[in-house]
Short mmCIF file of C-alpha atoms and ligand atoms in Angstrom, two decimals:
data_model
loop_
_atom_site.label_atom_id
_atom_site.label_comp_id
_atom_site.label_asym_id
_atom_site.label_seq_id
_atom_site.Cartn_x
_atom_site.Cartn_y
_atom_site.Cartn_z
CA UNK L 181 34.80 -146.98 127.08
CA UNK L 182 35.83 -147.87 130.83
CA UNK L 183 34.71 -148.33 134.17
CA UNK L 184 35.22 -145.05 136.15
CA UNK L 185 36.59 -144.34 139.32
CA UNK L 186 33.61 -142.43 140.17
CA UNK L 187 31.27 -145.71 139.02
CA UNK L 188 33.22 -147.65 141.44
CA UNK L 189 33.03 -145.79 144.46
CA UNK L 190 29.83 -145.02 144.00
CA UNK L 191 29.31 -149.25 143.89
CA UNK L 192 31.14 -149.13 146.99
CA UNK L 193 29.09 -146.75 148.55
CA UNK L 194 25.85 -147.22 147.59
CA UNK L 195 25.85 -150.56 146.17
CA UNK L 196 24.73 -149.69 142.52
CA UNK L 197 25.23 -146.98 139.71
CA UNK L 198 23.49 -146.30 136.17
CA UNK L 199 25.10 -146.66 132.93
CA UNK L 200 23.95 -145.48 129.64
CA UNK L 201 23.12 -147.65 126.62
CA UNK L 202 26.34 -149.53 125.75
CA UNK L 203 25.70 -150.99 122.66
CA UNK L 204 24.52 -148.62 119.56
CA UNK L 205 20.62 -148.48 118.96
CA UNK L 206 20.35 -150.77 116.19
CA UNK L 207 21.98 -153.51 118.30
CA UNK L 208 19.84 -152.63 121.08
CA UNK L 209 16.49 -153.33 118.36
CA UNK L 210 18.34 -156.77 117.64
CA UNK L 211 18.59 -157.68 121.22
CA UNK L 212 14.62 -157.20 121.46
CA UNK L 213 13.85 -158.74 118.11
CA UNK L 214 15.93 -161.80 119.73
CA UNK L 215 13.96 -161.40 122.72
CA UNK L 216 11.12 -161.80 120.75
CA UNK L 217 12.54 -164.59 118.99
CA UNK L 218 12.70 -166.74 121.41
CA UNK L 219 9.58 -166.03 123.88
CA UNK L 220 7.48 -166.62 120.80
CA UNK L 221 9.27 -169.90 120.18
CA UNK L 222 10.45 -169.26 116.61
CA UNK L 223 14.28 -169.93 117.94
CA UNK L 224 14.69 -172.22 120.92
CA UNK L 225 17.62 -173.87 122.33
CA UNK L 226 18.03 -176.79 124.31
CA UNK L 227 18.66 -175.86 127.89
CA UNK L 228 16.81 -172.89 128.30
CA UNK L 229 14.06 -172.46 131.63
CA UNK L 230 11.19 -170.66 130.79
CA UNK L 231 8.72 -169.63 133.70
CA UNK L 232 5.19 -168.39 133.43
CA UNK L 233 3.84 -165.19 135.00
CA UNK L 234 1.14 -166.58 137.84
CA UNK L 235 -2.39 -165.65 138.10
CA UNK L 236 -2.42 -163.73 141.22
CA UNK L 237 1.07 -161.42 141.37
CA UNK L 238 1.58 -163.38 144.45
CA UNK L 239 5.39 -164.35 144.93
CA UNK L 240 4.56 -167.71 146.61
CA UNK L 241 1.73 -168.57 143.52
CA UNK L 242 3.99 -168.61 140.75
CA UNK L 243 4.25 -171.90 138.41
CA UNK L 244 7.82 -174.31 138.37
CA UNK L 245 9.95 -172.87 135.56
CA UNK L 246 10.85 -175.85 132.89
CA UNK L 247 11.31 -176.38 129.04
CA UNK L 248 9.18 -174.00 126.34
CA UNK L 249 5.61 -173.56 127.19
CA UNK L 250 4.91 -172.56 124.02
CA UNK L 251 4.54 -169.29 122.13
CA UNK L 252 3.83 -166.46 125.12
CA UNK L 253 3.96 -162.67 126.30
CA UNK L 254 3.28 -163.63 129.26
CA UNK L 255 6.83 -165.76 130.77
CA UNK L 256 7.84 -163.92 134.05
CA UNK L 257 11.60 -165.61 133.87
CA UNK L 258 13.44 -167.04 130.93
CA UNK L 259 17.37 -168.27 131.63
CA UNK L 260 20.08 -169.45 129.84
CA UNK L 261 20.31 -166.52 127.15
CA UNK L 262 24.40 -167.42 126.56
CA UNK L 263 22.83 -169.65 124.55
CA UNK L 264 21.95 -167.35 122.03
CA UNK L 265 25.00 -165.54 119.95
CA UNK L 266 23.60 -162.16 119.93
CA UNK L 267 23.20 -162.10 123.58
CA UNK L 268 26.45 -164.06 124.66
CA UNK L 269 28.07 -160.53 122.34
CA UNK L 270 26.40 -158.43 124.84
CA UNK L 271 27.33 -160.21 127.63
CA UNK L 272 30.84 -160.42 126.52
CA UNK L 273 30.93 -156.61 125.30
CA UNK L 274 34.23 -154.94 126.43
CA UNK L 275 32.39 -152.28 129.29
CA UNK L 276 31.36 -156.13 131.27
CA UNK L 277 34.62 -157.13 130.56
CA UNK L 278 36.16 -153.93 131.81
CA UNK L 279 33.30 -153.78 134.87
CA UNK L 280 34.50 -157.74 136.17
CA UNK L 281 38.13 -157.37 136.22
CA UNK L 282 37.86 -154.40 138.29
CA UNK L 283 35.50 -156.09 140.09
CA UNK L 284 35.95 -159.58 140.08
CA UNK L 285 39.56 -160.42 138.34
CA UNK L 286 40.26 -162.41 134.87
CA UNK L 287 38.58 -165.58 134.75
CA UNK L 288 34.85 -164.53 135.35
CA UNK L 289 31.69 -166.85 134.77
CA UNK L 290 27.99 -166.40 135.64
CA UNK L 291 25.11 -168.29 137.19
CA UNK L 292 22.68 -166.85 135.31
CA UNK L 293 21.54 -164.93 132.46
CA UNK L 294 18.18 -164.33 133.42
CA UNK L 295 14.84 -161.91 131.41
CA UNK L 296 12.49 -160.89 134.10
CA UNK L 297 9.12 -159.49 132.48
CA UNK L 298 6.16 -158.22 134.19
CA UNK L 299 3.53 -158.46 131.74
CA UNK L 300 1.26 -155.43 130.60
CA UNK L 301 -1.37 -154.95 133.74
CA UNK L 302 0.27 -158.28 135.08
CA UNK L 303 3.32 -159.21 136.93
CA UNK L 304 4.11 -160.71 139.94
CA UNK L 305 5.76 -158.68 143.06
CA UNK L 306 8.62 -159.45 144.02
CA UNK L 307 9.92 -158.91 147.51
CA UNK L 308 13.16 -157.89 148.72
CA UNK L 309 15.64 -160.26 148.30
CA UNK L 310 19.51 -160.19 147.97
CA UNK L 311 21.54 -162.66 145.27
CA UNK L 312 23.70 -164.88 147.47
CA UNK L 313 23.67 -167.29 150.77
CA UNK L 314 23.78 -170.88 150.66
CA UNK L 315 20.15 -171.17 149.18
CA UNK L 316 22.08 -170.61 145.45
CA UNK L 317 23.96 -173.53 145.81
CA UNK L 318 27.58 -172.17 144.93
CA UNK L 319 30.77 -172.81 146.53
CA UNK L 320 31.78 -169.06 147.67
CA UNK L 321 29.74 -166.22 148.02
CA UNK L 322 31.60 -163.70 149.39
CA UNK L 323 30.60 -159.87 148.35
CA UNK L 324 33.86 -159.65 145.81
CA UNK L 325 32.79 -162.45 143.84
CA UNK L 326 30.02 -160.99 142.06
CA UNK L 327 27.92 -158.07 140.48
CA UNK L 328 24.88 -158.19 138.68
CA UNK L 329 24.37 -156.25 134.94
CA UNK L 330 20.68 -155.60 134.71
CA UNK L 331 19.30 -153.61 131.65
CA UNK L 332 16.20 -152.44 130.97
CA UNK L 333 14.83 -153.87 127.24
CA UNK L 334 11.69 -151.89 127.88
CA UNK L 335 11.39 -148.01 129.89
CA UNK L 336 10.78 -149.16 133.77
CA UNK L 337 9.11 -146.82 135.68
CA UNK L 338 7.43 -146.86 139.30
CA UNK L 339 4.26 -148.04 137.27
CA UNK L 340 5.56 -150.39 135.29
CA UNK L 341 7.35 -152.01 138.42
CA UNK L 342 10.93 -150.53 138.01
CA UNK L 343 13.27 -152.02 140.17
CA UNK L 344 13.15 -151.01 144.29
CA UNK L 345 16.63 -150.61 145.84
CA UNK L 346 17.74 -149.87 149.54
CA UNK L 347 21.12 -147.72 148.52
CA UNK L 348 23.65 -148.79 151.00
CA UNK L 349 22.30 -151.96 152.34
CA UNK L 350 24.90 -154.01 150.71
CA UNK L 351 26.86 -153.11 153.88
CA UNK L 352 24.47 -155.09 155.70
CA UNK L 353 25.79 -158.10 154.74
CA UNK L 354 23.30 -161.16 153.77
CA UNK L 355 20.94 -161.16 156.01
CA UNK L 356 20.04 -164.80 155.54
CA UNK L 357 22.35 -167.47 155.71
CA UNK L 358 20.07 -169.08 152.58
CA UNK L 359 19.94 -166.11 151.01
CA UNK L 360 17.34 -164.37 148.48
CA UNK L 361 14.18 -162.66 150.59
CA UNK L 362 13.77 -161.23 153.84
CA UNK L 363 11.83 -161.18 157.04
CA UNK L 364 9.16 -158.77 157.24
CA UNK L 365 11.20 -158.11 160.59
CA UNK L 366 13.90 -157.56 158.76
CA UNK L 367 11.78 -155.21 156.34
CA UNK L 368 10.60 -153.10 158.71
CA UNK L 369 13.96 -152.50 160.01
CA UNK L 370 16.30 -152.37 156.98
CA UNK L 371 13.72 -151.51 153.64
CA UNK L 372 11.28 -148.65 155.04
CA UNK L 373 9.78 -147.19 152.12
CA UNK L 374 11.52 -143.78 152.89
CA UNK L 375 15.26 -145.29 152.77
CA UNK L 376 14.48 -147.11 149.54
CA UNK L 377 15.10 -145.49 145.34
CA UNK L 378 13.22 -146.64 142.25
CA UNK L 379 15.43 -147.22 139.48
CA UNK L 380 13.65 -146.05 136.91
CA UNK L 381 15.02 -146.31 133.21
CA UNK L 382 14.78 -145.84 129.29
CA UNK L 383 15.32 -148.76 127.59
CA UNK L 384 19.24 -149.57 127.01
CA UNK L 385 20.46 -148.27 130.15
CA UNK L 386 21.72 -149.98 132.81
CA UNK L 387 21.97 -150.44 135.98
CA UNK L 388 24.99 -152.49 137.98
CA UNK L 389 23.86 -154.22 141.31
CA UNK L 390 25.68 -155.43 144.13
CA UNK L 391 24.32 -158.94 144.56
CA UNK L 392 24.05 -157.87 148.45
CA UNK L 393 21.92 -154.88 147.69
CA UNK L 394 18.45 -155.29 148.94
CA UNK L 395 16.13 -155.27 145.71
CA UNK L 396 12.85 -155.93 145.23
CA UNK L 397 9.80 -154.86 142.01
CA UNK L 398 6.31 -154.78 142.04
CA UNK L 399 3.83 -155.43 139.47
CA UNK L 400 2.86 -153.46 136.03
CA UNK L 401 -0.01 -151.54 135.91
CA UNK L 402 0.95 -149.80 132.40
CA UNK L 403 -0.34 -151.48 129.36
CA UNK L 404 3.08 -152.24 127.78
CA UNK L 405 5.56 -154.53 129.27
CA UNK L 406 8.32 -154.32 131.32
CA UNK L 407 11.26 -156.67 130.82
CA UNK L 408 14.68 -156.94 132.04
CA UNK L 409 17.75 -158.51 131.19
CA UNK L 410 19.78 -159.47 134.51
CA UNK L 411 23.22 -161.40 133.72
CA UNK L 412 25.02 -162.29 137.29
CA UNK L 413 28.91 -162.33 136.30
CA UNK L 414 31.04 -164.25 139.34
CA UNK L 415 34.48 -165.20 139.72
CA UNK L 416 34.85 -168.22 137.48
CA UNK L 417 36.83 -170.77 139.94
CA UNK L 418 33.13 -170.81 141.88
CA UNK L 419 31.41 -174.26 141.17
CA UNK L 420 27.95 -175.90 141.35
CA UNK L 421 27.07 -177.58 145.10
CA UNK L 422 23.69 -177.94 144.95
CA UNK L 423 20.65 -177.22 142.14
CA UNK L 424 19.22 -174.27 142.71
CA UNK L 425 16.12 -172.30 141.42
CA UNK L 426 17.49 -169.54 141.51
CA UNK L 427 20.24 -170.23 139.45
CA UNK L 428 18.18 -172.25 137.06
CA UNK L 429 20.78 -175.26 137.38
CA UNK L 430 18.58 -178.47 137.77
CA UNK L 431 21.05 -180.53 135.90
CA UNK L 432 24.16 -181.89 138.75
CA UNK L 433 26.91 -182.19 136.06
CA UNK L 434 26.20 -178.73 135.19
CA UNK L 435 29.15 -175.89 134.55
CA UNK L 436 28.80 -171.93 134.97
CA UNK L 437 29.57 -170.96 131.56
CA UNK L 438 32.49 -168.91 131.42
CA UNK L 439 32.36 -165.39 130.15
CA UNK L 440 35.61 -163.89 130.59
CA UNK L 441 39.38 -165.34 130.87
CA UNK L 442 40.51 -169.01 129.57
CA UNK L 443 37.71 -171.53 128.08
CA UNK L 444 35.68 -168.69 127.85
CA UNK L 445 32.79 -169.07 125.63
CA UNK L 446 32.73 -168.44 121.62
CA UNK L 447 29.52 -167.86 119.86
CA UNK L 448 28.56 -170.35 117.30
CA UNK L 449 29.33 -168.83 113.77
O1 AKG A 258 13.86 -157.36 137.00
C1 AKG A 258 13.39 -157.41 138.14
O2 AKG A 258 12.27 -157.01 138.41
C2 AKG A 258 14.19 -158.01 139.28
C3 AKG A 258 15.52 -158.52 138.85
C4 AKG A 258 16.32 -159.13 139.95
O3 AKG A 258 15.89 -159.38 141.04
C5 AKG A 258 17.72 -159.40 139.65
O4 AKG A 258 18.18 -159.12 138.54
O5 AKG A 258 18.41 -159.91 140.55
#
């Protein structure tokens, strides 16, 4: 199981490309019994940042993450899953492995490892956005430093609120020096609904995002949920400047965990 050629120019061109299920299906049902596991509190780890889904789908309305809230279905952002052994296997699983070197080179961390839910008939849109600028508080965020693994726990469709992408606008560059959403200026001009694809997927499959690529999802209107596990892999010399939000690091002595490469991380046995 490798990385194609194919895969890679179609990263370069586009900015993204699909992957089937990686791992077999009865590791797939353990990742969402974990999944489980830990929104409903019955494993929790110090560390983790759990957020709640707001009240009004409104970007700007939704709660401060912090520790666990408490048995829920309804978190819109949980991070830190390296935490957890059966998820630091998938994050570690060969095809990532394969995907950064290519991409990256051999010592490879990430700044997050991040579920994003939107809640049955819930959710809360999202605008476009890209993953880097100054805003995430790392020391280097050039394009070749990072990709983003995102893989669909649940189906996502348009209804559900899939995830939006402007194919090619990764060649834009970041469009904010901070980073993470746009102008509606800079909508109108870059993101018209007619440039834009819906990644829409079954459960298991994947999709690999250049952290440049404009992305955005809207809110569920289907009565099950839709969740999404989103690991950012980087090149693992980049270090901590600031906290950051987005990358869930509130704590100033904090280190990217290290996926890939020497000191990499070992689940517990
Ligand atoms: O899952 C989503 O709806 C959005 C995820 C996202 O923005 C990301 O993985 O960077």
């Amino acid at each position: 199981m490798e990385i194609t050629k194919s895969q890679l120019n179609q990263f370069d061109q586009v900015g993204f490309f699909k992957m089937d299920r990686v791992i077999s299906r009865k590791g797939f049902q353990e990742i969402r019994e974990r999944m489980e596991d830990i929104t409903q509190g019955r494993i929790q780890y110090p560390g983790m940042s759990f957020q709640l889904d707001g009240s009004s789908k409104a970007y700007d309305s939704v709660p401060r993450g912090g520790g666990f809230q408490g048995p829920s279905d309804n978190y819109r952002k949980i991070q830190g899953w390296e935490k957890d052994p059966v998820f630091l296997k998938y994050m570690q699983h060969k095809i990532f492995r394969d995907l950064t070197q290519k991409l990256i080179g051999d010592k490879v961390s990430i700044y997050r490892a991040m579920f994003m839910n939107k809640p049955p008939q819930s959710g809360t849109n999202l605008p476009y956005h890209q993953d880097g600028g100054a805003g995430w508080g790392l020391s280097s965020y050039l394009a070749n430093q990072f990709v983003t693994v995102w893989t669909a726990i649940d189906n996502a469709y348009v209804e559900s609120g899939c995830i939006q992408v402007v194919p090619g606008s990764h060649k834009l560059g970041l469009l904010s020096d901070q980073g993470h959403t746009i102008t509606e200026e800079q909508v109108k001009e870059y993101a018209s609904e007619e440039k834009s694809a819906y990644l829409e997927a079954q459960m298991g499959e994947i999709f690999v995002l250049h952290n440049f690529l404009l992305h955005k999802s809207g809110i569920n209107q289907t009565n099950k949920p839709r969740r999404g596990f989103s690991v950012c892999y980087m090149d693992g010399t980049i270090t901590r400047v600031n906290t950051s939000e987005d990358t869930g690091v509130i704590n100033p002595n904090y280190e990217f965990p290290i996926m890939f490469g020497e000191n990499a991380m070992k689940a517990a046995v």
